[in-house]
mmCIF file of C-alpha atoms (C1' of nucleotides) in Angstrom:
data_model
loop_
_atom_site.group_PDB
_atom_site.id
_atom_site.type_symbol
_atom_site.label_atom_id
_atom_site.label_comp_id
_atom_site.label_asym_id
_atom_site.label_seq_id
_atom_site.Cartn_x
_atom_site.Cartn_y
_atom_site.Cartn_z
ATOM 1 C CA MET J 24 73.723 118.552 85.588
ATOM 2 C CA GLY J 25 74.703 118.006 88.644
ATOM 3 C CA ARG J 26 73.186 114.810 90.714
ATOM 4 C CA ALA J 27 70.940 115.527 94.240
ATOM 5 C CA PRO J 28 71.667 113.983 97.553
ATOM 6 C CA CYS J 29 71.194 110.309 97.653
ATOM 7 C CA CYS J 30 70.085 111.583 101.239
ATOM 8 C CA ASP J 31 67.878 114.162 100.479
ATOM 9 C CA LYS J 32 64.812 112.372 100.415
ATOM 10 C CA ALA J 33 62.287 112.939 103.487
ATOM 11 C CA GLY J 34 61.682 110.155 105.609
ATOM 12 C CA LEU J 35 65.197 108.794 104.864
ATOM 13 C CA LYS J 36 67.264 108.261 108.501
ATOM 14 C CA LYS J 37 70.273 109.614 109.254
ATOM 15 C CA GLY J 38 73.267 108.667 112.116
ATOM 16 C CA PRO J 39 73.877 105.628 113.792
ATOM 17 C CA TRP J 40 73.032 102.101 112.922
ATOM 18 C CA THR J 41 70.697 100.390 114.900
ATOM 19 C CA PRO J 42 71.082 96.317 115.654
ATOM 20 C CA GLU J 43 67.283 96.433 113.481
ATOM 21 C CA GLU J 44 68.975 97.524 110.460
ATOM 22 C CA ASP J 45 71.454 95.947 110.573
ATOM 23 C CA HIS J 46 70.163 92.575 111.085
ATOM 24 C CA LYS J 47 67.965 94.063 108.098
ATOM 25 C CA LEU J 48 70.672 94.586 105.937
ATOM 26 C CA ILE J 49 72.710 91.588 106.209
ATOM 27 C CA SER J 50 69.298 89.213 106.475
ATOM 28 C CA TYR J 51 68.581 90.787 103.071
ATOM 29 C CA ILE J 52 72.606 90.508 101.167
ATOM 30 C CA GLN J 53 73.208 87.311 102.700
ATOM 31 C CA LEU J 54 70.155 85.726 100.435
ATOM 32 C CA HIS J 55 70.052 87.813 97.420
ATOM 33 C CA GLY J 56 72.992 89.275 97.541
ATOM 34 C CA PRO J 57 74.151 93.808 97.346
ATOM 35 C CA GLY J 58 72.752 94.132 94.050
ATOM 36 C CA ASN J 59 71.348 97.967 93.263
ATOM 37 C CA TRP J 60 72.023 99.272 96.222
ATOM 38 C CA ARG J 61 69.906 102.370 95.116
ATOM 39 C CA ASN J 62 66.924 99.895 95.033
ATOM 40 C CA LEU J 63 68.490 97.830 97.925
ATOM 41 C CA PRO J 64 67.180 99.471 101.561
ATOM 42 C CA LYS J 65 63.323 99.757 99.574
ATOM 43 C CA ASN J 66 63.373 95.854 98.954
ATOM 44 C CA ALA J 67 64.912 95.253 102.074
ATOM 45 C CA GLY J 68 63.023 97.141 104.555
ATOM 46 C CA LEU J 69 65.267 100.126 105.060
ATOM 47 C CA GLN J 70 64.197 103.876 105.235
ATOM 48 C CA ARG J 71 68.083 104.413 104.312
ATOM 49 C CA CYS J 72 69.462 105.698 101.512
ATOM 50 C CA GLY J 73 71.663 103.103 99.131
ATOM 51 C CA LYS J 74 74.575 104.555 99.809
ATOM 52 C CA SER J 75 74.179 104.886 103.229
ATOM 53 C CA CYS J 76 73.666 100.640 102.852
ATOM 54 C CA ARG J 77 76.404 100.342 100.935
ATOM 55 C CA LEU J 78 79.111 102.069 103.400
ATOM 56 C CA ARG J 79 77.010 101.270 106.182
ATOM 57 C CA TRP J 80 78.202 96.621 104.390
ATOM 58 C CA THR J 81 81.946 97.644 102.980
ATOM 59 C CA ASN J 82 82.888 99.053 106.019
ATOM 60 C CA TYR J 83 81.628 97.106 109.693
ATOM 61 C CA LEU J 84 78.593 94.743 108.605
ATOM 62 C CA ARG J 85 80.972 92.522 105.948
ATOM 63 C CA PRO J 86 81.684 89.412 107.297
ATOM 64 C CA ASP J 87 85.284 88.601 106.714
ATOM 65 C CA ILE J 88 86.138 92.352 107.551
ATOM 66 C CA LYS J 89 88.985 92.202 110.689
ATOM 67 C CA ARG J 90 88.021 94.013 113.727
ATOM 68 C CA GLY J 91 90.569 94.960 116.219
ATOM 69 C CA ARG J 92 93.777 96.546 116.037
ATOM 70 C CA PHE J 93 96.562 96.500 113.719
ATOM 71 C CA SER J 94 98.953 94.281 113.791
ATOM 72 C CA PHE J 95 102.745 96.050 113.140
ATOM 73 C CA GLU J 96 103.316 93.801 110.295
ATOM 74 C CA GLU J 97 99.911 96.026 109.373
ATOM 75 C CA GLU J 98 101.089 98.848 110.655
ATOM 76 C CA GLU J 99 104.648 98.387 108.390
ATOM 77 C CA THR J 100 102.552 97.656 105.080
ATOM 78 C CA ILE J 101 100.948 100.561 105.434
ATOM 79 C CA ILE J 102 103.805 103.278 105.920
ATOM 80 C CA GLN J 103 105.323 101.330 103.233
ATOM 81 C CA LEU J 104 101.916 102.020 100.988
ATOM 82 C CA HIS J 105 101.297 105.279 101.750
ATOM 83 C CA SER J 106 104.933 106.151 101.136
ATOM 84 C CA ILE J 107 104.308 104.830 97.168
ATOM 85 C CA LEU J 108 100.163 105.802 97.045
ATOM 86 C CA GLY J 109 100.159 107.994 99.008
ATOM 87 C CA ASN J 110 96.202 109.158 100.523
ATOM 88 C CA LYS J 111 94.559 106.081 98.369
ATOM 89 C CA TRP J 112 93.842 104.635 100.888
ATOM 90 C CA SER J 113 91.660 101.250 98.549
ATOM 91 C CA ALA J 114 94.105 100.563 97.027
ATOM 92 C CA ILE J 115 96.342 100.382 100.109
ATOM 93 C CA ALA J 116 92.765 98.880 101.839
ATOM 94 C CA VAL J 117 93.613 95.843 98.748
ATOM 95 C CA ARG J 118 96.224 94.856 100.296
ATOM 96 C CA LEU J 119 95.424 94.351 103.702
ATOM 97 C CA PRO J 120 93.194 91.099 104.144
ATOM 98 C CA GLY J 121 89.685 92.445 106.524
ATOM 99 C CA ARG J 122 90.527 96.081 106.623
ATOM 100 C CA THR J 123 88.234 99.119 104.667
ATOM 101 C CA ASP J 124 89.383 101.887 103.061
ATOM 102 C CA ASN J 125 87.726 103.491 106.414
ATOM 103 C CA GLU J 126 89.864 101.644 108.974
ATOM 104 C CA ILE J 127 92.823 102.411 107.078
ATOM 105 C CA LYS J 128 92.010 105.645 106.449
ATOM 106 C CA ASN J 129 91.214 106.536 110.409
ATOM 107 C CA TYR J 130 94.289 104.255 111.844
ATOM 108 C CA TRP J 131 95.971 106.381 109.941
ATOM 109 C CA ASN J 132 94.875 110.257 111.237
ATOM 110 C CA THR J 133 94.079 108.966 114.679
ATOM 111 C CA HIS J 134 98.036 106.509 114.895
ATOM 112 C CA ILE J 135 100.596 106.538 112.262
ATOM 113 C CA ARG J 136 100.228 110.195 111.456
ATOM 114 C CA LYS J 137 100.820 111.059 114.801
ATOM 115 C CA ARG J 138 103.651 109.082 115.388
ATOM 116 C CA LEU J 139 104.730 110.219 112.822
ATOM 117 C CA LEU J 140 104.928 113.428 113.393
ATOM 118 C CA ARG J 141 106.349 113.056 116.976
ATOM 119 C CA MET J 142 109.301 111.155 115.594
ATOM 120 C CA GLY J 143 110.124 113.817 113.510
ATOM 121 C CA ILE J 144 108.644 112.494 109.761
ATOM 122 C CA ASP J 145 106.713 114.331 107.234
ATOM 123 C CA PRO J 146 103.004 111.819 107.287
ATOM 124 C CA VAL J 147 103.168 113.131 103.756
ATOM 125 C CA THR J 148 106.552 113.150 102.117
ATOM 126 C CA HIS J 149 107.852 110.415 105.183
ATOM 127 C CA ALA J 150 110.753 112.630 104.735
ATOM 128 C CA PRO J 151 112.759 113.750 107.603
ATOM 129 C CA ARG J 152 110.872 117.415 108.946
ATOM 130 C CA LEU J 153 113.564 118.887 111.772
ATOM 131 C CA ASP J 154 110.953 121.369 112.160
ATOM 132 C CA LEU J 155 108.904 118.724 113.357
ATOM 133 C CA LEU J 156 111.198 116.756 115.262
ATOM 134 C CA ASP J 157 110.434 117.680 119.183
ATOM 135 C CA LEU J 158 114.031 117.069 120.410
ATOM 136 C CA SER J 159 113.722 119.987 122.758
ATOM 137 C CA SER J 160 111.162 117.064 124.667
ATOM 138 C CA ILE J 161 113.714 114.531 124.067
ATOM 139 C CA LEU J 162 116.281 116.102 125.602
ATOM 140 C CA SER J 163 114.688 117.322 128.610
ATOM 141 C CA SER J 164 113.068 114.001 129.520
ATOM 142 C CA THR J 165 116.362 112.303 128.826
ATOM 143 C CA LEU J 166 118.061 114.771 130.321
ATOM 144 C CA CYS J 167 116.198 114.665 133.417
ATOM 145 C CA ASN J 168 114.892 110.925 133.834
ATOM 146 C CA GLN J 169 119.331 110.115 132.487
ATOM 147 C CA SER J 170 121.414 111.091 134.825
ATOM 148 C CA ILE J 171 124.610 110.205 132.622
ATOM 149 C CA LEU J 172 126.581 112.073 131.022
ATOM 150 C CA ASN J 173 129.938 110.106 129.791
ATOM 151 C CA MET J 174 130.801 113.003 126.865
ATOM 152 C CA SER J 175 133.991 110.711 126.232
ATOM 153 C CA ASN J 176 131.892 108.270 124.610
ATOM 154 C CA LEU J 177 130.107 110.557 123.413
ATOM 155 C CA LEU J 178 132.588 111.605 121.350
ATOM 156 C CA GLY J 179 133.792 108.592 120.403
ATOM 157 C CA THR J 180 136.138 106.952 121.648
ATOM 158 C CA GLN J 181 133.708 104.090 122.730
ATOM 159 C CA ALA J 182 130.828 105.401 120.463
ATOM 160 C CA LEU J 183 128.175 104.249 122.519
ATOM 161 C CA MET J 184 125.496 106.571 120.942
ATOM 162 C CA ASN J 185 124.080 106.301 118.071
ATOM 163 C CA PRO J 186 126.297 108.863 115.898
ATOM 164 C CA GLU J 187 122.898 109.501 113.709
ATOM 165 C CA LEU J 188 121.634 110.029 115.983
ATOM 166 C CA LEU J 189 124.926 112.821 117.430
ATOM 167 C CA ARG J 190 124.434 114.387 114.693
ATOM 168 C CA LEU J 191 121.628 114.718 113.682
ATOM 169 C CA ALA J 192 121.165 117.293 117.343
ATOM 170 C CA THR J 193 123.949 118.558 116.283
ATOM 171 C CA THR J 194 122.384 119.453 113.430
ATOM 172 C CA ILE J 195 119.755 120.834 115.005
ATOM 173 C CA LEU J 196 122.207 122.885 117.419
ATOM 174 C CA SER J 197 124.157 124.920 114.638
ATOM 175 C CA LEU J 198 121.009 125.436 112.597
ATOM 176 C CA LYS J 199 118.799 127.197 115.778
ATOM 177 C CA GLN J 200 121.640 128.946 116.658
ATOM 178 C CA GLU J 201 122.317 129.908 113.257
ATOM 179 C CA SER J 202 118.371 131.174 112.708
ATOM 180 C CA GLN J 203 119.153 133.548 115.904
ATOM 181 C CA VAL J 204 115.334 132.830 116.463
ATOM 182 C CA PRO J 205 113.908 133.797 120.652
ATOM 183 C CA PHE J 206 112.729 129.347 121.380
ATOM 184 C CA PRO J 207 112.742 129.332 125.393
ATOM 185 C CA GLN J 208 112.472 125.373 124.672
ATOM 186 C CA ASN J 209 115.566 125.606 123.736
ATOM 187 C CA LEU J 210 117.866 126.423 126.370
ATOM 188 C CA GLN J 211 118.415 123.226 127.200
ATOM 189 C CA GLU J 212 119.734 122.624 123.784
ATOM 190 C CA ASN J 213 122.002 125.710 124.182
ATOM 191 C CA GLN J 214 123.252 124.158 126.615
ATOM 192 C CA LEU J 215 123.953 120.950 125.522
ATOM 193 C CA CYS J 216 125.364 122.410 122.856
ATOM 194 C CA ASN J 217 127.488 125.500 125.355
ATOM 195 C CA PHE J 218 128.756 121.279 126.137
ATOM 196 C CA LEU J 219 129.585 120.191 122.971
ATOM 197 C CA LEU J 220 131.726 123.024 121.927
ATOM 198 C CA GLN J 221 133.686 123.322 125.237
ATOM 199 C CA ASN J 222 134.525 119.245 124.038
ATOM 200 C CA GLN J 223 134.868 120.375 120.872
ATOM 201 C CA VAL J 224 131.873 118.828 119.155
ATOM 202 C CA GLN J 225 131.987 121.662 116.176
ATOM 203 C CA PRO J 226 128.432 122.718 114.608
ATOM 204 C CA LEU J 227 129.453 122.154 111.187
ATOM 205 C CA GLN J 228 130.617 125.416 109.560
ATOM 206 C CA ALA J 229 130.172 126.744 105.600
ATOM 207 C CA ASN J 230 133.593 125.598 105.415
ATOM 208 C CA GLN J 231 134.364 123.034 106.940
ATOM 209 C CA TYR J 232 133.837 119.701 104.239
ATOM 210 C CA GLN J 233 134.927 116.781 105.348
ATOM 211 C CA ALA J 234 136.268 114.423 103.151
ATOM 212 C CA PRO J 235 133.594 111.036 102.911
ATOM 213 C CA ILE J 236 133.897 108.843 105.925
ATOM 214 C CA GLN J 237 136.428 106.630 106.200
ATOM 215 C CA GLU J 238 136.897 102.758 106.339
ATOM 216 C CA GLY J 239 137.710 102.146 109.926
ATOM 217 C CA PHE J 240 138.078 105.188 111.194
ATOM 218 C CA SER J 241 140.693 105.518 113.333
ATOM 219 C CA SER J 242 139.583 106.908 117.672
ATOM 220 C CA GLU J 243 142.117 109.782 117.372
ATOM 221 C CA GLU J 244 140.484 111.421 115.045
ATOM 222 C CA PRO J 245 136.492 111.772 116.587
ATOM 223 C CA ASN J 246 135.375 114.720 115.505
ATOM 224 C CA GLN J 247 136.273 114.320 112.067
ATOM 225 C CA LEU J 248 134.621 111.671 111.769
ATOM 226 C CA MET J 249 131.441 113.669 113.597
ATOM 227 C CA GLN J 250 132.011 116.911 111.419
ATOM 228 C CA ALA J 251 131.755 114.280 108.317
ATOM 229 C CA ASN J 252 129.134 112.506 109.036
ATOM 230 C CA VAL J 253 127.005 116.441 110.464
ATOM 231 C CA GLU J 254 128.106 117.455 106.936
ATOM 232 C CA GLY J 255 126.694 114.459 104.884
ATOM 233 C CA PHE J 256 123.717 114.922 107.343
ATOM 234 C CA LEU J 257 122.975 118.580 106.357
ATOM 235 C CA SER J 258 123.462 118.114 102.486
ATOM 236 C CA LYS J 259 120.754 115.084 103.001
ATOM 237 C CA VAL J 260 118.904 117.743 104.726
ATOM 238 C CA ALA J 261 118.852 120.094 102.933
ATOM 239 C CA THR J 262 118.130 117.477 99.669
ATOM 240 C CA PHE J 263 114.910 117.099 101.568
ATOM 241 C CA GLY J 264 113.773 120.391 102.223
ATOM 242 C CA ASN J 265 113.043 120.643 97.938
ATOM 243 C CA SER J 266 111.990 117.284 96.826
ATOM 244 C CA GLN J 267 109.447 115.746 96.293
ATOM 245 C CA GLU J 268 107.762 113.096 96.835
ATOM 246 C CA ASN J 269 109.248 110.793 93.604
ATOM 247 C CA SER J 270 112.368 112.222 94.201
ATOM 248 C CA ILE J 271 112.642 111.148 98.053
ATOM 249 C CA ALA J 272 114.063 107.909 97.293
ATOM 250 C CA SER J 273 116.983 109.123 95.491
ATOM 251 C CA ASN J 274 117.945 111.340 97.661
ATOM 252 C CA LEU J 275 119.802 109.101 100.472
ATOM 253 C CA ASN J 276 121.834 106.432 100.412
ATOM 254 C CA GLU J 277 124.213 104.022 102.736
ATOM 255 C CA ASP J 278 126.328 106.781 104.673
ATOM 256 C CA PHE J 279 122.579 107.521 105.877
ATOM 257 C CA VAL J 280 121.950 104.519 107.620
ATOM 258 C CA CYS J 281 123.974 102.172 109.211
ATOM 259 C CA GLN J 282 127.793 102.503 109.795
ATOM 260 C CA PRO J 283 128.547 99.251 110.598
ATOM 261 C CA ASN J 284 131.605 100.912 112.933
ATOM 262 C CA TYR J 285 128.971 102.180 115.212
ATOM 263 C CA MET J 286 127.313 100.868 118.669
ATOM 264 C CA TYR J 287 124.016 101.032 120.175
ATOM 265 C CA CYS J 288 122.581 102.141 123.272
ATOM 266 C CA ASP J 289 121.050 98.193 123.176
ATOM 267 C CA SER J 290 123.827 95.710 125.234
ATOM 268 C CA ASN J 291 122.358 94.023 121.516
ATOM 269 C CA PRO J 292 122.794 95.905 118.798
ATOM 270 C CA ILE J 293 120.832 95.428 116.350
ATOM 271 C CA VAL J 294 121.260 97.350 112.873
ATOM 272 C CA PRO J 295 118.983 96.815 110.532
ATOM 273 C CA ASP J 296 120.349 95.540 107.652
ATOM 274 C CA LEU J 297 118.696 97.333 104.503
ATOM 275 C CA ALA J 298 121.392 96.190 102.151
ATOM 276 C CA GLU J 299 120.299 92.992 102.310
ATOM 277 C CA ASN J 300 117.034 93.775 101.002
ATOM 278 C CA PRO J 301 116.757 95.600 98.340
ATOM 279 C CA ASN J 302 113.154 95.526 97.567
ATOM 280 C CA PHE J 303 112.210 97.121 100.540
ATOM 281 C CA GLN J 304 114.754 99.940 100.396
ATOM 282 C CA SER J 305 112.857 100.686 97.513
ATOM 283 C CA LEU J 306 110.227 101.018 98.498
ATOM 284 C CA ASN J 307 110.313 103.475 100.797
ATOM 285 C CA ASN J 308 114.459 104.651 101.135
ATOM 286 C CA SER J 309 114.275 107.952 102.815
ATOM 287 C CA TYR J 310 111.524 106.521 105.279
ATOM 288 C CA GLN J 311 113.683 103.785 105.320
ATOM 289 C CA ASN J 312 117.562 105.895 106.379
ATOM 290 C CA PHE J 313 114.825 107.640 108.571
ATOM 291 C CA SER J 314 113.745 104.392 110.287
ATOM 292 C CA SER J 315 117.429 102.857 110.763
ATOM 293 C CA PHE J 316 117.780 106.041 112.859
ATOM 294 C CA ASP J 317 115.323 105.280 114.989
ATOM 295 C CA SER J 318 115.298 100.848 114.934
ATOM 296 C CA ALA J 319 118.825 101.999 116.089
ATOM 297 C CA VAL J 320 117.227 104.252 119.870
ATOM 298 C CA SER J 321 113.781 102.102 119.308
ATOM 299 C CA THR J 322 114.081 98.823 119.030
ATOM 300 C CA PRO J 323 113.528 97.770 122.752
ATOM 301 C CA LYS J 324 116.487 96.554 124.693
ATOM 302 C CA SER J 325 114.917 92.906 125.819
ATOM 303 C CA SER J 326 113.899 92.976 122.163
ATOM 304 C CA PRO J 327 114.328 89.354 121.259
ATOM 305 C CA THR J 328 114.436 89.342 117.890
ATOM 306 C CA PRO J 329 116.684 91.595 115.547
ATOM 307 C CA LEU J 330 114.997 94.143 113.242
ATOM 308 C CA ASN J 331 114.673 93.033 109.946
ATOM 309 C CA SER J 332 115.038 94.501 106.772
ATOM 310 C CA SER J 333 111.300 94.752 106.954
ATOM 311 C CA SER J 334 110.924 96.052 110.381
ATOM 312 C CA THR J 335 110.458 99.499 110.508
ATOM 313 C CA PHE J 336 110.362 101.941 114.165
ATOM 314 C CA ILE J 337 107.459 101.082 114.745
ATOM 315 C CA ASN J 338 108.118 97.774 115.632
ATOM 316 C CA SER J 339 107.561 97.193 119.474
ATOM 317 C CA SER J 340 105.060 95.810 121.477
ATOM 318 C CA THR J 341 102.565 98.855 123.021
ATOM 319 C CA GLU J 342 102.026 102.503 121.884
ATOM 320 C CA ASP J 343 103.584 103.477 124.562
ATOM 321 C CA GLU J 344 106.692 101.251 124.762
ATOM 322 C CA ARG J 345 107.035 102.546 121.382
ATOM 323 C CA ASP J 346 107.179 105.976 122.921
ATOM 324 C CA SER J 347 108.475 105.609 125.488
ATOM 325 C CA HIS J 348 112.078 104.604 123.564
ATOM 326 C CA CYS J 349 112.150 107.641 122.497
ATOM 327 C CA SER J 350 113.373 108.373 125.838
ATOM 328 C CA ASN J 351 116.253 106.316 125.176
ATOM 329 C CA LEU J 352 117.217 108.535 122.663
ATOM 330 C CA LEU J 353 120.315 110.033 124.446
ATOM 331 C CA LYS J 354 121.750 108.367 127.045
ATOM 332 C CA PHE J 355 125.154 110.141 127.951
ATOM 333 C CA GLU J 356 127.204 109.208 131.009
ATOM 334 C CA ILE J 357 128.037 112.636 133.430
ATOM 335 C CA PRO J 358 131.197 113.173 133.964
ATOM 336 C CA GLU J 359 132.194 113.979 137.574
ATOM 337 C CA SER J 360 133.338 116.741 137.291
ATOM 338 C CA LEU J 361 130.421 118.835 135.858
ATOM 339 C CA ASP J 362 128.136 120.153 137.828
ATOM 340 C CA ILE J 363 124.965 118.937 136.478
ATOM 341 C CA ASP J 364 122.903 121.452 139.044
ATOM 342 C CA GLU J 365 123.934 123.846 136.556
ATOM 343 C CA PHE J 366 123.470 122.271 133.543
ATOM 344 C CA MET J 367 119.823 121.645 133.919
ATOM 345 C CA SER J 368 118.880 124.518 135.408
ATOM 346 C CA ILE J 369 117.315 127.241 133.870
ATOM 347 C "C1'" DA S 210 80.853 114.248 141.585
ATOM 348 C "C1'" DA S 211 81.133 117.671 137.170
ATOM 349 C "C1'" DA S 212 82.583 120.017 133.931
ATOM 350 C "C1'" DC S 213 85.432 119.402 130.294
ATOM 351 C "C1'" DG S 214 88.458 118.395 126.894
ATOM 352 C "C1'" DC S 215 90.536 115.150 124.106
ATOM 353 C "C1'" DC S 216 90.104 111.137 121.289
ATOM 354 C "C1'" DG S 217 89.202 107.514 118.197
ATOM 355 C "C1'" DC S 218 85.805 106.081 114.706
ATOM 356 C "C1'" DA S 219 81.443 105.406 112.823
ATOM 357 C "C1'" DA S 220 79.341 107.553 109.289
ATOM 358 C "C1'" DC S 221 78.246 111.311 106.345
ATOM 359 C "C1'" DC S 222 79.192 114.554 102.367
ATOM 360 C "C1'" DG S 223 80.394 115.975 98.120
ATOM 361 C "C1'" DC S 224 83.219 114.727 94.131
ATOM 362 C "C1'" DC S 225 84.747 111.841 90.425
ATOM 363 C "C1'" DG S 226 84.765 108.377 86.085
ATOM 364 C "C1'" DA S 227 82.680 105.332 84.250
ATOM 365 C "C1'" DG S 228 78.921 103.424 81.930
ATOM 366 C "C1'" DG S 229 74.310 104.037 79.972
ATOM 367 C "C1'" DT S 230 70.211 105.939 77.788
ATOM 368 C "C1'" DA D 457 77.404 115.166 72.836
ATOM 369 C "C1'" DA D 458 74.874 115.712 76.502
ATOM 370 C "C1'" DC D 459 72.747 113.484 80.193
ATOM 371 C "C1'" DC D 460 71.943 111.396 83.941
ATOM 372 C "C1'" DT D 461 72.686 106.664 87.523
ATOM 373 C "C1'" DC D 462 75.869 103.806 90.248
ATOM 374 C "C1'" DG D 463 79.262 102.623 92.678
ATOM 375 C "C1'" DG D 464 83.781 104.745 94.955
ATOM 376 C "C1'" DC D 465 86.632 107.366 96.700
ATOM 377 C "C1'" DG D 466 88.746 110.419 100.325
ATOM 378 C "C1'" DG D 467 87.536 114.817 103.602
ATOM 379 C "C1'" DT D 468 86.069 115.693 107.527
ATOM 380 C "C1'" DT D 469 82.160 115.731 111.165
ATOM 381 C "C1'" DG D 470 80.176 114.610 115.048
ATOM 382 C "C1'" DC D 471 79.287 112.010 118.823
ATOM 383 C "C1'" DG D 472 79.725 108.615 122.604
ATOM 384 C "C1'" DG D 473 83.589 106.909 125.418
ATOM 385 C "C1'" DC D 474 87.279 108.531 128.633
ATOM 386 C "C1'" DG D 475 91.083 110.256 131.223
ATOM 387 C "C1'" DT D 476 91.439 114.827 133.098
ATOM 388 C "C1'" DT D 477 91.069 119.421 136.210
#
DNA sequence: AAACGCCGCAACCGCCGAGGT
DNA sequence: AACCTCGGCGGTTGCGGCGTT
């Protein structure tokens, strides 16, 4: 038989707790301990059901509860554990002293989840999701705010931008072009794509499979490198699209993480050395792989401390700052011969 | 200044498993 | 075995605060 809701009895109060009720509950538990939650309200003189009292105590009044903003380390832990445990908030809370499952759940839903979505990461599977990545806005804001576009750098002769980003952008552009779906937002992307094409950066074709990336590639072969990288990324994306949780960790490998030859936008390039921490890498390989992409572009230029192996993209001082670094995703230098007005006009 | 919409969080709801009778 | 109680969990809701128009 089902069981009657614990708060169905007439006369039991619901809704927000008053300071008087809190005081009664605290005083009683300090004197007697919680004991039987069902009997507690009556003994403590509260017009609440036991369940309400338990929740109020465990989620708010408990003396060991840590209030306030989550630290970066706590965020990291939440994300890592969530990638393993899923929505097992109580299990995650065990690893975060002073935080309740309810608090973690709320924080996830209101902050982390949204941020992952903005980053193009599926908050359920922690896998990159190209359909979630708002590249259009990224490109738009970047191209509007950054007035410099240097395609020679873009093409790899100096490799001043994150090649993984380039791969991602090229992939998305080619995929969107293939889809032929009207998509007003991608006008700038198409323009960028055309620009790339004019500069011999070809969207990947099915018959353009390249050999694995060679160590110490020469600067005379940037396009080959790019195609190889794009292809590698495409295959990963395809794998991701069909993968389930259990297979995420094994679907990506090092060639999608960090290429030691690459330089980043930061004047002091920082490359997470994931290989040095196999434990962390095994925690959530896919997330790490994607975060490595992000770390290269979201790390504050002034960041005094390199991202270590346990750092994730989430490591910057404020949420605004974290988001603002997304605007640095693409930093091109525009050649003088390029008519930027024409390029930007929609 | 008022209306409106969004966001974050505390609290509630419904379900489940364990254990007791 | 059936029923009941209890604690616990995850999902959802509703309200207050805040920013925008």
